[in-house]
């Protein structure tokens, strides 16, 4: 869903850039500056959409990093050899609880 919203905002930015191109072509043809409102509103919309794209792209990057971190924690939890009686039980418990604490920290962040 997040990727769809980013793509939609990019399409809207392209549409506004095409509007600027049309205004520039009009200026080249008639050598007349466009009204301020015909430049102001597309500029405002473009800056808003670019801000949305940057915010969502940053959010997507953070989510992907968190997903990788959660996979690492779950992999570490899975690697604890509970059946191995040769390994120290307190070390297993320490590993388990430190990984659960990391997992809870990741859940709190998101």
N, CA, C and O of each residue as an XYZ file, in Angstrom:
440
protein
N       0.820     -1.195      0.000
C       0.000      0.000      0.000
C       0.868      1.265      0.000
O       0.582      2.239     -0.696
N       1.930      1.215      0.799
C       2.813      2.365      0.890
C       3.487      2.652     -0.444
O       3.638      3.810     -0.832
N       3.887      1.609     -1.137
C       4.527      1.775     -2.449
C       3.535      2.373     -3.444
O       3.908      3.211     -4.265
N       2.274      1.949     -3.375
C       1.250      2.503     -4.260
C       1.079      3.999     -4.032
O       0.958      4.760     -4.992
N       1.066      4.425     -2.786
C       0.904      5.850     -2.484
C       2.111      6.634     -2.987
O       1.963      7.742     -3.503
N       3.306      6.062     -2.839
C       4.506      6.729     -3.354
C       4.424      6.878     -4.870
O       4.726      7.943     -5.410
N       4.018      5.820     -5.549
C       3.890      5.886     -7.008
C       2.837      6.909     -7.433
O       3.035      7.642     -8.402
N       1.728      6.955     -6.711
C       0.679      7.927     -7.018
C       1.198      9.356     -6.860
O       0.938     10.214     -7.703
N       1.931      9.605     -5.778
C       2.486     10.947     -5.570
C       3.503     11.292     -6.651
O       3.575     12.443     -7.080
N       4.285     10.320     -7.095
C       5.247     10.572     -8.175
C       4.522     10.908     -9.472
O       4.947     11.799    -10.206
N       3.429     10.202     -9.758
C       2.635     10.501    -10.959
C       2.074     11.916    -10.877
O       2.060     12.634    -11.876
N       1.612     12.322     -9.700
C       1.090     13.681     -9.539
C       2.198     14.712     -9.729
O       1.962     15.775    -10.304
N       3.405     14.407     -9.249
C       4.535     15.321     -9.459
C       4.847     15.456    -10.950
O       5.113     16.556    -11.435
N       4.814     14.355    -11.663
C       5.067     14.391    -13.113
C       4.002     15.220    -13.811
O       4.305     15.983    -14.728
N       2.751     15.069    -13.378
C       1.666     15.855    -13.966
C       1.901     17.350    -13.747
O       1.669     18.151    -14.653
N       2.350     17.724    -12.574
C       2.611     19.140    -12.295
C       3.814     19.630    -13.098
O       3.811     20.759    -13.588
N       4.837     18.795    -13.235
C       5.985     19.189    -14.051
C       5.578     19.397    -15.506
O       6.104     20.283    -16.180
N       4.648     18.587    -15.989
C       4.128     18.803    -17.346
C       3.371     20.123    -17.453
O       3.403     20.781    -18.493
N       2.690     20.508    -16.374
C       2.010     21.812    -16.341
C       3.034     22.942    -16.435
O       2.827     23.917    -17.157
N       4.149     22.803    -15.694
C       5.213     23.802    -15.792
C       5.797     23.859    -17.202
O       6.097     24.939    -17.711
N       5.954     22.710    -17.824
C       6.477     22.681    -19.189
C       5.527     23.409    -20.141
O       5.966     24.149    -21.022
N       4.226     23.195    -19.957
C       3.250     23.889    -20.804
C       3.318     25.396    -20.582
O       3.224     26.168    -21.537
N       3.483     25.826    -19.318
C       3.617     27.256    -19.039
C       4.890     27.821    -19.669
O       4.886     28.931    -20.201
N       5.971     27.058    -19.606
C       7.225     27.503    -20.207
C       7.102     27.594    -21.728
O       7.590     28.544    -22.340
N       6.444     26.595    -22.335
C       6.236     26.636    -23.784
C       5.376     27.834    -24.175
O       5.616     28.472    -25.200
N       4.380     28.132    -23.357
C       3.533     29.306    -23.614
C       4.357     30.587    -23.504
O       4.189     31.510    -24.301
N       5.233     30.636    -22.528
C       6.080     31.815    -22.361
C       7.016     31.975    -23.560
O       7.226     33.087    -24.044
N       7.580     30.852    -24.040
C       8.466     30.925    -25.199
C       7.720     31.391    -26.442
O       8.269     32.133    -27.256
N       6.483     30.962    -26.591
C       5.731     31.295    -27.797
C       5.275     32.746    -27.792
O       5.345     33.426    -28.816
N       4.806     33.222    -26.638
C       4.202     34.561    -26.592
C       5.084     35.609    -25.906
O       4.767     36.798    -25.934
N       6.186     35.175    -25.293
C       7.082     36.090    -24.569
C       6.315     36.930    -23.552
O       6.545     38.129    -23.390
N       5.414     36.262    -22.891
C       4.600     36.926    -21.870
C       4.652     36.070    -20.612
O       4.444     34.858    -20.664
N       4.929     36.710    -19.487
C       4.978     35.977    -18.236
C       3.572     35.529    -17.839
O       2.617     36.288    -18.001
N       3.433     34.308    -17.323
C       2.118     33.863    -16.870
C       1.732     34.569    -15.575
O       2.578     35.138    -14.886
N       0.453     34.522    -15.262
C      -0.012     35.122    -14.010
C       0.631     34.390    -12.833
O       0.987     33.216    -12.928
N       0.768     35.111    -11.730
C       1.438     34.521    -10.565
C       0.687     33.307    -10.046
O       1.302     32.361     -9.553
N      -0.638     33.321    -10.151
C      -1.413     32.187     -9.625
C      -1.196     30.925    -10.446
O      -1.279     29.816     -9.919
N      -0.919     31.091    -11.734
C      -0.686     29.902    -12.558
C       0.672     29.276    -12.252
O       0.911     28.124    -12.615
N       1.559     30.009    -11.594
C       2.840     29.458    -11.148
C       2.813     29.074     -9.668
O       3.441     28.095     -9.263
N       2.079     29.854     -8.864
C       2.107     29.639     -7.417
C       1.456     28.317     -7.027
O       2.037     27.536     -6.274
N       0.259     28.068     -7.533
C      -0.454     26.865     -7.107
C       0.245     25.566     -7.547
O       0.354     24.639     -6.745
N       0.713     25.478     -8.784
C       1.478     24.260     -9.124
C       2.758     24.123     -8.296
O       3.158     23.008     -7.960
N       3.398     25.239     -7.968
C       4.603     25.181     -7.138
C       4.282     24.647     -5.743
O       5.023     23.833     -5.193
N       3.184     25.108     -5.189
C       2.765     24.634     -3.863
C       2.435     23.146     -3.925
O       2.867     22.377     -3.066
N       1.679     22.741     -4.929
C       1.326     21.330     -5.064
C       2.568     20.460     -5.272
O       2.688     19.381     -4.693
N       3.483     20.945     -6.104
C       4.702     20.180     -6.358
C       5.498     20.001     -5.070
O       5.968     18.901     -4.781
N       5.653     21.067     -4.299
C       6.412     20.939     -3.049
C       5.699     20.016     -2.067
O       6.355     19.261     -1.349
N       4.371     20.061     -2.021
C       3.628     19.158     -1.136
C       3.820     17.707     -1.558
O       4.100     16.850     -0.720
N       3.674     17.426     -2.846
C       3.806     16.048     -3.319
C       5.227     15.532     -3.152
O       5.432     14.369     -2.804
N       6.215     16.398     -3.401
C       7.599     15.974     -3.186
C       7.868     15.691     -1.711
O       8.599     14.759     -1.377
N       7.278     16.493     -0.831
C       7.395     16.236      0.605
C       6.765     14.911      0.985
O       7.316     14.165      1.794
N       5.606     14.615      0.401
C       4.936     13.335      0.672
C       5.793     12.180      0.184
O       5.945     11.181      0.887
N       6.356     12.304     -1.018
C       7.198     11.242     -1.562
C       8.416     11.013     -0.665
O       8.755      9.870     -0.361
N       9.067     12.085     -0.245
C      10.244     11.940      0.618
C       9.883     11.307      1.955
O      10.597     10.430      2.443
N       8.778     11.748      2.549
C       8.344     11.188      3.832
C       8.027      9.704      3.710
O       8.461      8.901      4.536
N       7.275      9.344      2.686
C       6.885      7.947      2.522
C       8.071      7.066      2.142
O       8.161      5.922      2.588
N       8.970      7.585      1.332
C      10.153      6.801      0.973
C      11.024      6.557      2.204
O      11.574      5.468      2.373
N      11.149      7.563      3.056
C      11.896      7.400      4.299
C      11.208      6.390      5.208
O      11.867      5.549      5.820
N       9.879      6.473      5.296
C       9.130      5.511      6.113
C       9.299      4.097      5.591
O       9.442      3.155      6.369
N       9.282      3.949      4.279
C       9.458      2.625      3.682
C      10.848      2.076      3.979
O      10.997      0.895      4.292
N      11.857      2.924      3.882
C      13.223      2.489      4.181
C      13.349      2.050      5.637
O      13.985      1.037      5.931
N      12.747      2.807      6.542
C      12.801      2.459      7.967
C      12.085      1.145      8.224
O      12.570      0.311      8.990
N      10.931      0.954      7.588
C      10.202     -0.309      7.765
C      10.985     -1.503      7.264
O      10.989     -2.560      7.894
N      11.647     -1.337      6.133
C      12.444     -2.438      5.591
C      13.622     -2.768      6.514
O      13.967     -3.935      6.702
N      14.232     -1.726      7.086
C      15.321     -1.965      8.034
C      14.809     -2.667      9.284
O      15.460     -3.575      9.802
N      13.638     -2.246      9.771
C      13.064     -2.890     10.957
C      12.704     -4.337     10.665
O      12.872     -5.206     11.519
N      12.213     -4.596      9.469
C      11.879     -5.964      9.100
C      13.134     -6.840      9.117
O      13.100     -7.977      9.588
N      14.227     -6.308      8.604
C      15.486     -7.050      8.617
C      15.951     -7.306     10.053
O      16.426     -8.395     10.375
N      15.810     -6.288     10.913
C      16.221     -6.436     12.307
C      15.370     -7.471     13.031
O      15.890     -8.258     13.823
N      14.060     -7.476     12.764
C      13.175     -8.458     13.393
C      13.542     -9.867     12.927
O      13.550    -10.805     13.724
N      13.841    -10.011     11.649
C      14.260    -11.330     11.144
C      15.543    -11.788     11.818
O      15.691    -12.968     12.134
N      16.479    -10.857     12.043
C      17.721    -11.211     12.719
C      17.462    -11.686     14.151
O      18.050    -12.667     14.606
N      16.574    -10.978     14.854
C      16.256    -11.356     16.234
C      15.573    -12.715     16.267
O      15.924    -13.570     17.080
N      14.599    -12.915     15.385
C      13.896    -14.197     15.366
C      14.827    -15.333     14.975
O      14.691    -16.449     15.476
N      15.760    -15.060     14.095
C      16.750    -16.070     13.719
C      17.633    -16.407     14.917
O      17.949    -17.574     15.150
N      18.029    -15.389     15.675
C      18.837    -15.632     16.876
C      18.061    -16.449     17.903
O      18.624    -17.326     18.558
N      16.770    -16.160     18.041
C      15.945    -16.949     18.966
C      15.823    -18.389     18.484
O      15.826    -19.322     19.287
N      15.718    -18.559     17.204
C      15.591    -19.898     16.636
C      16.887    -20.699     16.775
O      16.859    -21.928     16.841
N      18.023    -19.995     16.818
C      19.317    -20.663     16.891
C      19.688    -21.143     18.295
O      20.689    -21.840     18.462
N      18.907    -20.783     19.291
C      19.202    -21.254     20.648
C      18.956    -22.760     20.689
O      17.880    -23.241     20.334
N      19.972    -23.483     21.127
C      19.868    -24.948     21.149
C      19.394    -25.394     22.531
O      20.197    -25.737     23.399
N      18.090    -25.381     22.713
C      17.504    -25.734     24.009
C      17.723    -27.216     24.333
O      17.808    -27.581     25.506
N      17.812    -28.050     23.336
C      17.942    -29.490     23.548
C      19.353    -29.917     23.938
O      19.560    -31.033     24.416
N      20.322    -29.027     23.734
C      21.718    -29.375     24.011
C      21.998    -29.240     25.507
O      22.048    -28.133     26.044
N      22.176    -30.364     26.159
C      22.415    -30.345     27.602
C      23.858    -29.958     27.932
O      24.156    -29.648     29.085
N      24.746    -29.968     26.959
C      26.147    -29.593     27.179
C      26.304    -28.077     27.340
O      27.243    -27.602     27.979
N      25.378    -27.339     26.756
C      25.461    -25.881     26.798
C      24.856    -25.367     28.102
O      23.888    -25.926     28.617
N      25.437    -24.303     28.618
C      25.005    -23.732     29.897
C      23.593    -23.155     29.780
O      23.291    -22.405     28.852
N      22.734    -23.519     30.740
C      21.337    -23.061     30.724
C      21.243    -21.560     30.945
O      20.405    -20.899     30.332
N      22.083    -21.015     31.805
C      22.020    -19.567     32.051
C      22.421    -18.792     30.797
O      21.882    -17.713     30.547
N      23.353    -19.317     30.005
C      23.718    -18.652     28.748
C      22.544    -18.674     27.776
O      22.298    -17.700     27.065
N      21.820    -19.792     27.751
C      20.627    -19.880     26.890
C      19.580    -18.863     27.330
O      18.984    -18.171     26.506
N      19.365    -18.782     28.653
C      18.383    -17.822     29.182
C      18.795    -16.386     28.871
O      17.968    -15.566     28.474
N      20.089    -16.087     29.058
C      20.577    -14.725     28.762
C      20.382    -14.383     27.284
O      19.945    -13.282     26.950
N      20.707    -15.324     26.407
C      20.522    -15.111     24.976
C      19.047    -14.900     24.653
O      18.686    -14.001     23.894
N      18.208    -15.736     25.238
C      16.770    -15.636     24.991
C      16.231    -14.287     25.431
O      15.555    -13.606     24.660
N      16.528    -13.892     26.679
C      15.961    -12.650     27.198
C      16.556    -11.410     26.534
O      15.861    -10.407     26.375
N      17.811    -11.461     26.151
C      18.367    -10.304     25.437
C      17.717    -10.150     24.062
O      17.469     -9.033     23.609
N      17.441    -11.278     23.402
C      16.767    -11.209     22.099
C      15.317    -10.773     22.231
O      14.814    -10.032     21.387
N      14.644    -11.221     23.272
C      13.256    -10.777     23.501
C      13.236     -9.280     23.795
O      12.338     -8.571     23.342
N      14.223     -8.797     24.552
C      14.307     -7.362     24.840
C      14.539     -6.561     23.549
O      13.916     -5.520     23.343
N      15.441     -7.052     22.679
C      15.655     -6.395     21.384
C      14.377     -6.377     20.555
O      14.059     -5.380     19.907
N      13.644     -7.495     20.583
C      12.396     -7.580     19.824
C      11.368     -6.590     20.357
O      10.682     -5.929     19.577
N      11.255     -6.482     21.668
C      10.313     -5.521     22.261
C      10.715     -4.088     21.934
O       9.852     -3.239     21.713
N      12.023     -3.808     21.901
C      12.480     -2.478     21.516
C      12.093     -2.157     20.077
O      11.696     -1.033     19.769
N      12.213     -3.152     19.198
C      11.834     -2.946     17.801
C      10.329     -2.724     17.668
O       9.890     -1.924     16.841
N       9.552     -3.415     18.462
C       8.094     -3.260     18.410
C       7.703     -1.887     18.933
O       6.781     -1.265     18.406
N       8.394     -1.403     19.969
C       8.110     -0.072     20.515
C       8.397      1.024     19.507
O       7.667      2.013     19.442
N       9.458      0.860     18.715
C       9.850      1.868     17.732
C       8.760      2.021     16.676
O       8.414      3.139     16.297
N       8.223      0.907     16.204
C       7.223      0.987     15.149
C       5.885      1.232     15.766
O       4.886      1.335     15.054
